[in-house]
Tab-separated table of C-alpha atoms and ligand atoms in Angstrom:
chain	number	residue	atom	x	y	z
N	1	MET	CA	-79.022	148.723	-152.868
N	2	ASP	CA	-77.594	145.414	-153.895
N	3	ALA	CA	-76.683	144.000	-150.506
N	4	GLN	CA	-78.945	141.276	-149.240
N	5	LEU	CA	-80.132	141.558	-145.658
N	6	ASN	CA	-79.846	138.443	-143.494
N	7	LEU	CA	-81.294	138.342	-140.003
N	8	TYR	CA	-81.301	135.755	-137.257
N	9	ASP	CA	-84.749	134.598	-136.193
N	10	THR	CA	-85.087	133.308	-132.635
N	11	LYS	CA	-88.018	131.088	-133.602
N	12	THR	CA	-86.283	129.110	-136.325
N	13	ARG	CA	-82.826	129.500	-134.723
N	14	GLN	CA	-81.495	130.480	-138.126
N	15	LYS	CA	-80.200	133.360	-140.122
N	16	ARG	CA	-82.314	133.874	-143.227
N	17	VAL	CA	-82.812	136.397	-145.970
N	18	PHE	CA	-85.105	139.178	-144.894
N	19	ILE	CA	-87.981	139.681	-147.320
N	20	PRO	CA	-90.504	142.297	-146.193
N	21	LEU	CA	-94.216	141.566	-146.399
N	22	ASP	CA	-94.567	144.953	-148.114
N	23	VAL	CA	-91.414	146.676	-149.428
N	24	GLY	CA	-93.324	149.949	-149.312
N	25	ASN	CA	-93.846	149.650	-145.556
N	26	VAL	CA	-91.444	147.527	-143.517
N	27	ARG	CA	-93.001	147.120	-140.058
N	28	VAL	CA	-91.075	146.663	-136.809
N	29	TYR	CA	-92.324	146.416	-133.228
N	30	VAL	CA	-89.948	146.659	-130.271
N	31	CYS	CA	-91.108	146.265	-126.679
N	32	GLY	CA	-90.476	149.539	-124.901
N	33	PRO	CA	-89.819	150.455	-121.278
N	34	THR	CA	-91.977	149.874	-118.233
N	35	VAL	CA	-92.018	153.357	-116.812
N	36	TYR	CA	-91.566	153.205	-113.044
N	37	ASP	CA	-87.914	154.175	-112.745
N	38	ARG	CA	-84.958	155.537	-114.727
N	39	ALA	CA	-83.744	153.130	-117.381
N	40	HIS	CA	-80.355	151.469	-116.874
N	41	ILE	CA	-77.658	150.944	-119.450
N	42	GLY	CA	-78.828	147.316	-119.881
N	43	ASN	CA	-82.285	148.585	-120.887
N	44	ALA	CA	-80.533	150.852	-123.372
N	45	ARG	CA	-79.063	147.886	-125.244
N	46	PRO	CA	-82.216	146.866	-127.159
N	47	PHE	CA	-83.007	150.498	-127.926
N	48	ILE	CA	-79.534	151.042	-129.429
N	49	VAL	CA	-79.441	147.690	-131.242
N	50	PHE	CA	-82.871	148.147	-132.823
N	51	ASP	CA	-82.043	151.766	-133.608
N	52	VAL	CA	-79.177	150.466	-135.772
N	53	LEU	CA	-81.571	147.980	-137.389
N	54	ILE	CA	-84.072	150.757	-138.182
N	55	ARG	CA	-81.343	152.983	-139.640
N	56	LEU	CA	-80.150	150.085	-141.781
N	57	LEU	CA	-83.682	149.210	-142.951
N	58	ARG	CA	-84.241	152.862	-143.851
N	59	HIS	CA	-80.961	152.841	-145.735
N	60	VAL	CA	-82.012	149.749	-147.669
N	61	TYR	CA	-85.732	150.414	-148.231
N	62	GLY	CA	-85.858	154.203	-148.042
N	63	ALA	CA	-86.492	156.470	-145.076
N	64	GLY	CA	-90.240	156.701	-145.689
N	65	HIS	CA	-90.742	152.961	-146.005
N	66	VAL	CA	-90.069	151.734	-142.488
N	67	THR	CA	-92.575	151.990	-139.621
N	68	TYR	CA	-91.025	151.640	-136.193
N	69	VAL	CA	-93.362	151.130	-133.232
N	70	ARG	CA	-91.985	151.066	-129.706
N	71	ASN	CA	-94.555	151.067	-126.940
N	72	ILE	CA	-94.565	152.434	-123.433
N	73	THR	CA	-95.820	150.080	-120.740
N	74	ASP	CA	-97.604	152.442	-118.376
N	75	ILE	CA	-99.893	149.831	-116.792
N	76	ASP	CA	-97.949	147.458	-114.570
N	77	ASP	CA	-97.898	146.324	-110.956
N	78	LYS	CA	-94.378	147.698	-110.472
N	79	ILE	CA	-95.694	151.138	-111.409
N	80	ASN	CA	-98.555	150.896	-108.909
N	81	THR	CA	-96.231	149.802	-106.119
N	82	ARG	CA	-93.647	152.492	-106.832
N	83	ALA	CA	-96.234	155.283	-106.959
N	84	LYS	CA	-97.649	154.108	-103.626
N	85	ASP	CA	-94.178	153.914	-102.038
N	86	ARG	CA	-93.369	157.419	-103.183
N	87	GLY	CA	-96.806	158.727	-102.241
N	88	ILE	CA	-97.435	160.205	-105.678
N	89	ALA	CA	-100.123	159.691	-108.311
N	90	ILE	CA	-99.499	156.991	-110.910
N	91	GLY	CA	-99.947	159.541	-113.691
N	92	GLU	CA	-97.249	161.745	-112.190
N	93	LEU	CA	-94.799	158.851	-111.868
N	94	THR	CA	-95.306	157.653	-115.443
N	95	ARG	CA	-95.224	161.179	-116.886
N	96	ASP	CA	-91.913	161.999	-115.184
N	97	THR	CA	-90.392	158.615	-116.027
N	98	ILE	CA	-91.381	158.942	-119.699
N	99	ALA	CA	-89.796	162.412	-119.825
N	100	ASP	CA	-86.574	161.009	-118.291
N	101	PHE	CA	-86.626	158.099	-120.719
N	102	HIS	CA	-86.900	160.462	-123.673
N	103	ASP	CA	-84.025	162.603	-122.366
N	104	ASP	CA	-81.839	159.516	-121.911
N	105	ILE	CA	-82.641	157.860	-125.199
N	106	ASP	CA	-82.277	161.133	-127.148
N	107	ALA	CA	-78.841	161.604	-125.574
N	108	LEU	CA	-77.927	158.153	-126.894
N	109	HIS	CA	-79.003	159.416	-130.332
N	110	CYS	CA	-81.712	156.800	-130.765
N	111	LEU	CA	-84.288	157.868	-133.331
N	112	ARG	CA	-87.777	158.386	-131.961
N	113	PRO	CA	-90.115	155.624	-133.153
N	114	THR	CA	-92.735	156.406	-135.792
N	115	GLN	CA	-95.378	155.606	-133.166
N	116	GLU	CA	-94.947	155.350	-129.412
N	117	PRO	CA	-98.261	153.959	-128.129
N	118	ARG	CA	-98.946	153.978	-124.388
N	119	ALA	CA	-100.879	151.068	-122.926
N	120	THR	CA	-103.347	153.352	-121.120
N	121	ASP	CA	-104.598	154.623	-124.500
N	122	TYR	CA	-105.348	151.107	-125.833
N	123	VAL	CA	-107.419	149.465	-123.122
N	124	ALA	CA	-110.509	149.360	-125.374
N	125	GLN	CA	-108.519	147.445	-128.019
N	126	MET	CA	-107.228	145.044	-125.343
N	127	ARG	CA	-110.776	144.431	-124.153
N	128	ARG	CA	-111.936	143.650	-127.707
N	129	LEU	CA	-109.028	141.282	-128.223
N	130	ILE	CA	-109.834	139.467	-124.978
N	131	ASP	CA	-113.507	139.156	-125.966
N	132	ARG	CA	-112.425	137.636	-129.252
N	133	LEU	CA	-110.222	135.122	-127.450
N	134	VAL	CA	-113.091	134.095	-125.170
N	135	GLU	CA	-115.473	133.769	-128.140
N	136	ARG	CA	-113.000	131.575	-129.996
N	137	GLY	CA	-112.539	129.301	-126.992
N	138	HIS	CA	-108.954	130.315	-126.231
N	139	ALA	CA	-109.690	132.143	-122.996
N	140	TYR	CA	-111.945	131.681	-119.982
N	141	VAL	CA	-113.226	133.665	-117.041
N	142	ALA	CA	-112.392	132.561	-113.500
N	143	ASP	CA	-112.695	134.542	-110.302
N	144	ASP	CA	-113.002	137.891	-112.152
N	145	HIS	CA	-109.836	137.105	-114.117
N	146	VAL	CA	-109.619	136.225	-117.793
N	147	LEU	CA	-107.020	133.556	-118.521
N	148	PHE	CA	-105.514	132.334	-121.736
N	149	ALA	CA	-105.950	128.565	-122.120
N	150	VAL	CA	-102.504	127.468	-123.258
N	151	ASN	CA	-103.741	123.974	-124.108
N	152	SER	CA	-106.107	125.430	-126.707
N	153	LEU	CA	-103.252	126.496	-128.993
N	154	PRO	CA	-100.923	123.806	-130.368
N	155	ALA	CA	-98.498	126.529	-131.543
N	156	TYR	CA	-97.761	127.504	-127.937
N	157	GLY	CA	-94.066	127.010	-127.177
N	158	GLU	CA	-92.903	127.245	-130.814
N	159	LEU	CA	-91.091	130.535	-130.302
N	160	SER	CA	-89.121	129.711	-127.182
N	161	ARG	CA	-88.874	126.031	-128.181
N	162	ARG	CA	-89.758	124.821	-124.759
N	163	SER	CA	-91.855	121.776	-124.156
N	164	LEU	CA	-94.996	122.180	-122.087
N	165	ASP	CA	-93.377	120.089	-119.345
N	166	GLU	CA	-90.372	122.374	-119.171
N	167	MET	CA	-92.563	125.436	-119.048
N	168	LEU	CA	-94.758	123.882	-116.425
N	169	ALA	CA	-91.770	123.108	-114.232
N	170	GLY	CA	-91.032	126.833	-114.223
N	171	ALA	CA	-94.615	127.836	-113.537
N	172	ARG	CA	-95.529	125.213	-110.965
N	173	ILE	CA	-94.104	127.019	-107.957
N	174	ASP	CA	-97.144	129.063	-107.217
N	175	VAL	CA	-100.070	128.334	-109.453
N	176	ALA	CA	-103.131	130.432	-108.661
N	177	PRO	CA	-106.114	128.237	-107.724
N	178	TYR	CA	-108.391	129.718	-110.403
N	179	LYS	CA	-106.162	128.496	-113.265
N	180	ARG	CA	-107.319	125.397	-115.138
N	181	ASP	CA	-103.764	124.664	-116.106
N	182	GLY	CA	-100.513	125.821	-114.524
N	183	LEU	CA	-99.330	127.491	-117.727
N	184	ASP	CA	-102.479	129.539	-118.350
N	185	PHE	CA	-101.628	133.210	-118.125
N	186	VAL	CA	-103.547	136.314	-117.178
N	187	LEU	CA	-105.167	138.479	-119.848
N	188	TRP	CA	-107.177	140.557	-117.407
N	189	LYS	CA	-107.316	140.786	-113.623
N	190	PRO	CA	-109.451	142.579	-111.066
N	191	SER	CA	-108.158	145.823	-109.577
N	192	ARG	CA	-107.974	146.216	-105.842
N	193	ASP	CA	-108.704	149.465	-103.986
N	194	GLY	CA	-106.715	152.357	-105.349
N	195	GLU	CA	-105.337	150.451	-108.305
N	196	PRO	CA	-106.094	151.782	-111.768
N	197	ALA	CA	-109.271	150.165	-113.102
N	198	TRP	CA	-111.194	149.998	-116.367
N	199	PRO	CA	-114.488	148.357	-117.356
N	200	SER	CA	-113.818	144.641	-117.801
N	201	PRO	CA	-114.281	142.426	-120.869
N	202	ALA	CA	-116.065	139.056	-121.037
N	203	GLY	CA	-119.079	140.215	-119.038
N	204	ILE	CA	-117.117	140.607	-115.784
N	205	GLU	CA	-118.807	143.189	-113.609
N	206	ALA	CA	-115.947	144.260	-111.389
N	207	GLU	CA	-113.498	146.701	-112.928
N	208	GLY	CA	-110.015	145.488	-113.673
N	209	ARG	CA	-106.837	145.947	-115.661
N	210	PRO	CA	-104.990	144.183	-118.449
N	211	GLY	CA	-102.019	141.855	-118.074
N	212	TRP	CA	-98.704	142.886	-119.612
N	213	HIS	CA	-98.696	140.550	-122.626
N	214	ILE	CA	-102.082	141.595	-124.016
N	215	GLU	CA	-100.914	145.221	-124.003
N	216	CYS	CA	-98.299	144.538	-126.681
N	217	SER	CA	-100.570	142.357	-128.860
N	218	ALA	CA	-103.147	145.155	-128.934
N	219	MET	CA	-100.690	148.003	-129.548
N	220	ALA	CA	-98.803	146.123	-132.255
N	221	ALA	CA	-102.057	145.241	-134.071
N	222	ALA	CA	-103.308	148.834	-133.824
N	223	HIS	CA	-100.273	150.236	-135.654
N	224	LEU	CA	-98.803	147.395	-137.691
N	225	GLY	CA	-101.657	144.972	-138.225
N	226	GLU	CA	-101.805	141.462	-136.806
N	227	ARG	CA	-98.987	140.299	-139.079
N	228	PHE	CA	-95.785	142.302	-139.498
N	229	ASP	CA	-92.089	141.884	-140.251
N	230	ILE	CA	-89.930	142.066	-137.149
N	231	HIS	CA	-90.632	141.850	-133.431
N	232	GLY	CA	-87.738	142.727	-131.122
N	233	GLY	CA	-86.644	143.010	-127.506
N	234	GLY	CA	-84.173	141.652	-124.993
N	235	ILE	CA	-83.700	137.877	-124.786
N	236	ASP	CA	-85.478	137.788	-121.412
N	237	LEU	CA	-88.652	138.730	-123.275
N	238	ALA	CA	-88.652	135.650	-125.556
N	239	PHE	CA	-90.327	133.671	-122.795
N	240	PRO	CA	-92.880	134.231	-121.490
N	241	HIS	CA	-93.667	137.705	-122.879
N	242	HIS	CA	-93.251	137.124	-126.619
N	243	GLU	CA	-94.456	133.519	-126.471
N	244	ASN	CA	-97.647	134.821	-124.866
N	245	GLU	CA	-98.023	137.814	-127.189
N	246	ARG	CA	-97.695	135.469	-130.133
N	247	ALA	CA	-100.189	132.997	-128.671
N	248	GLN	CA	-102.798	135.735	-128.150
N	249	THR	CA	-102.426	137.108	-131.660
N	250	LEU	CA	-102.452	133.704	-133.380
N	251	ALA	CA	-105.418	132.511	-131.344
N	252	ALA	CA	-107.404	135.679	-132.064
N	253	THR	CA	-106.743	135.617	-135.801
N	254	GLY	CA	-106.286	131.941	-136.648
N	255	ALA	CA	-103.048	132.923	-138.407
N	256	ASP	CA	-99.888	130.853	-138.088
N	257	GLU	CA	-97.460	133.706	-137.420
N	258	MET	CA	-97.365	137.177	-135.911
N	259	ALA	CA	-93.917	138.409	-136.993
N	260	SER	CA	-91.695	137.013	-139.765
N	261	PHE	CA	-88.603	137.529	-137.595
N	262	TRP	CA	-88.258	137.467	-133.821
N	263	MET	CA	-85.057	139.244	-132.842
N	264	HIS	CA	-83.548	139.335	-129.367
N	265	ASN	CA	-80.473	141.016	-127.967
N	266	GLY	CA	-78.263	139.324	-125.375
N	267	PHE	CA	-77.816	140.614	-121.861
N	268	LEU	CA	-75.667	143.414	-120.716
N	269	GLN	CA	-73.903	142.073	-117.659
N	270	VAL	CA	-71.818	143.247	-114.753
N	271	GLU	CA	-69.200	140.760	-113.626
N	272	GLY	CA	-71.024	137.980	-115.437
N	273	ARG	CA	-74.493	138.752	-114.068
N	274	LYS	CA	-77.404	140.354	-115.882
N	275	MET	CA	-77.722	144.027	-115.077
N	276	SER	CA	-81.131	144.472	-113.501
N	277	LYS	CA	-83.026	146.696	-111.125
N	278	SER	CA	-83.788	143.809	-108.799
N	279	GLU	CA	-80.115	142.752	-108.539
N	280	GLY	CA	-79.199	146.344	-107.713
N	281	ASN	CA	-76.112	146.083	-109.951
N	282	PHE	CA	-77.193	148.745	-112.388
N	283	ILE	CA	-75.826	151.969	-113.819
N	284	THR	CA	-78.532	154.289	-115.101
N	285	ILE	CA	-78.228	155.720	-118.611
N	286	ARG	CA	-77.925	159.119	-116.946
N	287	ASP	CA	-74.932	157.950	-114.846
N	288	ALA	CA	-73.298	156.444	-117.933
N	289	LEU	CA	-73.780	159.732	-119.800
N	290	ASP	CA	-71.907	161.533	-117.014
N	291	VAL	CA	-68.876	159.397	-117.838
N	292	ALA	CA	-69.019	159.471	-121.639
N	293	PRO	CA	-71.139	161.081	-124.364
N	294	GLY	CA	-73.869	159.262	-126.295
N	295	ASP	CA	-71.800	158.427	-129.381
N	296	THR	CA	-69.154	156.777	-127.182
N	297	LEU	CA	-71.728	154.719	-125.271
N	298	ARG	CA	-73.268	153.590	-128.567
N	299	LEU	CA	-69.895	152.505	-129.867
N	300	ALA	CA	-69.075	150.736	-126.577
N	301	MET	CA	-72.350	148.833	-126.915
N	302	LEU	CA	-71.907	147.972	-130.600
N	303	MET	CA	-68.343	146.663	-130.231
N	304	THR	CA	-70.004	143.358	-129.299
N	305	HIS	CA	-72.467	141.535	-131.570
N	306	TYR	CA	-76.028	142.089	-130.365
N	307	ARG	CA	-76.735	138.424	-129.631
N	308	GLN	CA	-73.653	137.997	-127.430
N	309	PRO	CA	-73.578	138.973	-123.786
N	310	ILE	CA	-71.669	142.165	-122.969
N	311	ASP	CA	-69.728	142.791	-119.804
N	312	TRP	CA	-70.070	146.490	-119.140
N	313	THR	CA	-66.747	147.802	-117.828
N	314	ALA	CA	-64.940	151.114	-117.580
N	315	LYS	CA	-62.318	149.639	-119.898
N	316	ARG	CA	-64.922	149.104	-122.627
N	317	VAL	CA	-65.966	152.755	-122.432
N	318	ALA	CA	-62.310	153.874	-122.374
N	319	ASP	CA	-61.581	151.753	-125.486
N	320	ALA	CA	-64.573	153.249	-127.302
N	321	THR	CA	-63.402	156.748	-126.310
N	322	VAL	CA	-59.967	156.190	-127.822
N	323	LEU	CA	-61.397	154.632	-130.995
N	324	LEU	CA	-63.881	157.426	-131.548
N	325	ARG	CA	-61.288	160.150	-131.009
N	326	GLY	CA	-59.123	158.520	-133.659
N	327	TRP	CA	-61.981	158.400	-136.142
N	328	ALA	CA	-63.047	161.963	-135.426
N	329	ALA	CA	-59.472	163.170	-135.961
N	330	SER	CA	-59.172	161.231	-139.201
N	331	ILE	CA	-62.168	162.798	-140.950
N	332	GLY	CA	-60.444	166.183	-140.659
N	333	ASP	CA	-62.742	169.132	-141.007
N	334	LEU	CA	-64.488	167.849	-144.169
N	335	PRO	CA	-65.314	171.456	-145.204
N	336	ASP	CA	-68.033	170.378	-147.611
N	337	ALA	CA	-69.445	167.600	-145.440
N	338	PRO	CA	-73.224	167.448	-145.773
N	339	ASP	CA	-75.260	167.264	-142.597
N	340	PRO	CA	-76.753	164.670	-142.421
N	341	PRO	CA	-74.091	162.786	-144.338
N	342	ASN	CA	-74.774	161.557	-147.825
N	343	ALA	CA	-75.924	157.965	-147.368
N	344	ALA	CA	-74.732	157.105	-150.871
N	345	GLU	CA	-71.155	157.601	-149.645
N	346	ALA	CA	-71.417	154.790	-147.072
N	347	ASP	CA	-68.807	152.080	-147.532
N	348	ARG	CA	-69.962	148.821	-149.134
N	349	ASN	CA	-68.073	146.622	-146.678
N	350	VAL	CA	-69.524	148.377	-143.649
N	351	LEU	CA	-73.010	147.931	-145.109
N	352	ALA	CA	-72.320	144.306	-145.978
N	353	ALA	CA	-71.247	143.644	-142.371
N	354	LEU	CA	-74.395	145.286	-141.001
N	355	CYS	CA	-76.547	143.398	-143.519
N	356	ASP	CA	-75.141	140.175	-142.113
N	357	ASP	CA	-77.345	140.060	-139.005
N	358	LEU	CA	-76.010	143.403	-137.751
N	359	ASN	CA	-72.381	142.372	-137.497
N	360	THR	CA	-71.338	145.594	-135.807
N	361	PRO	CA	-67.909	144.321	-134.603
N	362	LEU	CA	-66.951	143.634	-138.227
N	363	ALA	CA	-68.395	146.983	-139.327
N	364	ILE	CA	-66.332	148.699	-136.621
N	365	ALA	CA	-63.152	146.925	-137.742
N	366	ARG	CA	-63.830	148.176	-141.280
N	367	LEU	CA	-64.430	151.711	-139.985
N	368	GLY	CA	-60.975	151.485	-138.396
N	369	GLU	CA	-59.469	150.658	-141.796
N	370	LEU	CA	-61.263	153.609	-143.388
N	371	ALA	CA	-59.932	155.857	-140.618
N	372	LYS	CA	-56.381	154.661	-141.221
N	373	ALA	CA	-56.732	155.276	-144.946
N	374	GLY	CA	-58.213	158.752	-144.348
N	375	ASP	CA	-61.242	157.724	-146.429
N	376	ARG	CA	-64.155	160.136	-146.141
N	377	ALA	CA	-66.584	157.225	-146.506
N	378	LEU	CA	-65.924	156.848	-142.763
N	379	TYR	CA	-68.266	159.744	-141.982
N	380	ALA	CA	-71.264	158.415	-143.918
N	381	SER	CA	-70.615	154.812	-142.820
N	382	ALA	CA	-70.445	155.598	-139.086
N	383	ALA	CA	-73.736	157.491	-139.492
N	384	VAL	CA	-75.534	154.272	-140.484
N	385	MET	CA	-74.791	153.095	-136.929
N	386	GLY	CA	-76.055	156.414	-135.557
N	387	ILE	CA	-72.578	157.721	-134.795
N	388	ASP	CA	-72.083	161.294	-135.991
N	389	LEU	CA	-68.367	162.054	-136.292
N	390	MET	CA	-68.946	165.764	-136.893
N	391	ARG	CA	-70.808	165.855	-133.582
N	392	VAL	CA	-67.943	163.958	-131.941
N	393	ARG	CA	-65.460	166.464	-133.392
N	394	ALA	CA	-67.489	169.382	-132.068
N	395	GLN	CA	-67.675	167.798	-128.603
N	396	GLU	CA	-63.952	167.109	-128.622
N	397	ALA	CA	-63.213	170.720	-129.583
N	398	GLU	CA	-65.470	171.957	-126.789
N	399	ARG	CA	-63.874	169.646	-124.248
N	400	THR	CA	-60.364	170.746	-125.191
N	401	ALA	CA	-61.319	174.434	-125.200
N	402	ALA	CA	-62.846	174.120	-121.731
N	403	GLY	CA	-59.642	172.480	-120.471
N	404	ASP	CA	-61.898	169.649	-119.356
N	405	PRO	CA	-59.789	166.666	-118.353
N	406	ASP	CA	-60.607	163.333	-119.899
N	407	ALA	CA	-61.158	160.152	-117.898
N	408	VAL	CA	-57.464	159.253	-117.802
N	409	ALA	CA	-56.419	162.667	-116.485
N	410	THR	CA	-59.170	162.530	-113.846
N	411	VAL	CA	-57.984	159.125	-112.627
N	412	ASP	CA	-54.325	160.261	-112.581
N	413	LYS	CA	-55.298	163.187	-110.388
N	414	LEU	CA	-57.304	161.050	-107.938
N	415	VAL	CA	-54.522	158.462	-107.682
N	416	ALA	CA	-52.020	161.246	-106.906
N	417	GLU	CA	-54.384	162.714	-104.288
N	418	ARG	CA	-54.712	159.305	-102.622
N	419	LEU	CA	-50.956	158.877	-102.503
N	420	ALA	CA	-50.625	162.300	-100.899
N	421	ALA	CA	-53.355	161.459	-98.366
N	422	LYS	CA	-51.516	158.288	-97.385
N	423	ALA	CA	-48.223	160.148	-97.060
N	424	GLU	CA	-49.962	162.588	-94.696
N	425	ARG	CA	-51.539	159.650	-92.808
N	426	ARG	CA	-55.062	160.781	-93.698
N	427	PHE	CA	-56.107	157.163	-94.144
N	428	ALA	CA	-59.870	157.741	-94.160
N	429	ASP	CA	-59.430	160.188	-97.049
N	430	ALA	CA	-57.201	157.706	-98.889
N	431	ASP	CA	-59.798	154.945	-98.476
N	432	ALA	CA	-62.604	157.207	-99.666
N	433	ILE	CA	-60.632	157.985	-102.823
N	434	ARG	CA	-59.939	154.292	-103.372
N	435	ASP	CA	-63.710	153.616	-103.135
N	436	GLN	CA	-64.424	156.419	-105.575
N	437	LEU	CA	-61.884	154.962	-108.016
N	438	ALA	CA	-63.369	151.480	-107.627
N	439	LYS	CA	-66.769	152.909	-108.601
N	440	MET	CA	-65.150	154.334	-111.745
N	441	GLY	CA	-63.887	150.831	-112.560
N	442	VAL	CA	-60.301	151.597	-111.598
N	443	ALA	CA	-58.071	149.229	-109.639
N	444	VAL	CA	-55.107	150.780	-107.840
N	445	LYS	CA	-51.957	148.851	-107.074
N	446	ASP	CA	-49.486	150.190	-104.527
N	447	GLY	CA	-45.763	149.630	-104.827
N	448	LYS	CA	-42.384	151.252	-104.238
N	449	GLY	CA	-40.285	153.259	-106.685
N	450	SER	CA	-36.557	152.643	-107.220
N	451	ASP	CA	-35.863	155.285	-104.561
N	452	GLY	CA	-38.060	153.407	-102.079
N	453	ALA	CA	-40.830	156.028	-102.164
N	454	PRO	CA	-44.426	154.697	-102.331
N	455	THR	CA	-45.978	154.677	-105.800
N	456	SER	CA	-49.360	153.731	-107.218
N	457	THR	CA	-50.192	152.275	-110.600
N	458	TRP	CA	-53.733	151.809	-111.855
N	459	GLU	CA	-55.787	150.183	-114.549
N	460	PHE	CA	-59.383	150.076	-115.762
N	461	THR	CA	-60.853	146.724	-114.770
K	501	AMP	P1	-88.099	146.742	-119.091
K	501	AMP	O1	-88.248	148.224	-118.955
K	501	AMP	O2	-87.564	146.066	-117.878
K	501	AMP	O3	-89.366	146.085	-119.601
K	501	AMP	O4	-86.972	146.461	-120.192
K	501	AMP	C1	-86.878	147.152	-121.421
K	501	AMP	C2	-86.006	146.366	-122.368
K	501	AMP	O5	-84.687	146.187	-121.826
K	501	AMP	C3	-86.504	144.944	-122.682
K	501	AMP	O6	-86.342	144.713	-124.075
K	501	AMP	C4	-85.574	144.048	-121.877
K	501	AMP	O7	-85.438	142.785	-122.474
K	501	AMP	C5	-84.282	144.839	-121.968
K	501	AMP	N1	-83.295	144.526	-120.903
K	501	AMP	C6	-83.485	144.591	-119.569
K	501	AMP	N2	-82.343	144.299	-118.895
K	501	AMP	C7	-81.391	144.042	-119.838
K	501	AMP	C8	-79.998	143.703	-119.784
K	501	AMP	N3	-79.337	143.571	-118.635
K	501	AMP	N4	-79.337	143.532	-120.950
K	501	AMP	C9	-79.969	143.670	-122.139
K	501	AMP	N5	-81.282	143.996	-122.259
K	501	AMP	C10	-81.995	144.184	-121.126
K	502	ZN	ZN1	-94.022	143.631	-125.412
């Protein structure tokens, strides 16, 4: 493969040529889900973005030469609280949530990682790492907690490029009394009654549990070593999570870097605000899959460059639907199409776009040109982004055979029903339909036809 891969690194704020530490084993760590609830479509963004990266790396370096580790955070206060609220065991909550996560992420056609470590299986490694940090003078015990001494590591702040003062301003609001410095963060804390508990490190007698950041340092080191190629996640993780992970690993090893590239995706937003569980403005992956299949949702996500924010709208999904149908139609039946497609047939320009810091919008524009030209390279090229046009064709055929209406036909029908309800003065029914349409991202506008009869037009917002 002659294309050169350039990636943007959050730490240096630059795009640079990607050179693996070991071409025989390119190593990537992506922070995985905290399993207390169903993932939303914003959570899906990093998993889709880094899935494209992994597919591209495998294309460039060979399928057997890329190790992809994505953890599962199954120790977290949110998990404890949720299990208590629902009156179920923590193990039951995490088991069910992991199963749901796998269903969702498989339906989005994300490859399973090479390793999917769960925090609960790595507590011994976390304890050893914490002991090492205490021995090296980077951590201290206070009030049955172990804290990382931020002042002990000059490299702290290099990743997120924040000054200590700036960081302190954020942390000052409620600094626990046992901290020597406001920025010091928890490596280990005591467990209260009923909370999961493990033997503590650093000679602490009471049982306790690890903090979130140390989980990832330990799991990454266990599978990739303390120095690897790429560390990824959403931009909200850059600070404090990745800053702290990096600090722990550097302090424990004396090395000057943990990952050669730190990559972060931008937020998926709703009306300009980050989609999040706490805001309550979320659509679960499952809900999104009810509206459109996995390939369509992937395309809708990849139409925007991964570092830009995305506004998630019904219009975006409708646009992706139309685009994908066009592509699927253009590949024809490809009677001799290999499954999986022959990677060697992938288009050079599509690959070049992806090799330029995953420029998926440019790759998609090129796929459109291939579709117009009826070029069979379209099939192999779309597959590098995890979009399988034969699968799309099969789904389309099934949908048509079942007489299943598409989104546009469904909206047309609802709009007509609302008009009829209004004509019959069933206003509550009409309002309910309007609400249902609003939830689908459809705005209805009422007017009058040339004959004076009421009409309704609509659009995806
Ligand atoms: P969590 O399960 O909350 O730890 O999040 C899993 C992943 O989703 C992390 O990489 C987050 O950075 C990412 N994430 C969460 N919300 C969003 C969002 N609205 N847009 C993009 N990424 C997000
Ligand atoms: Zn992490």
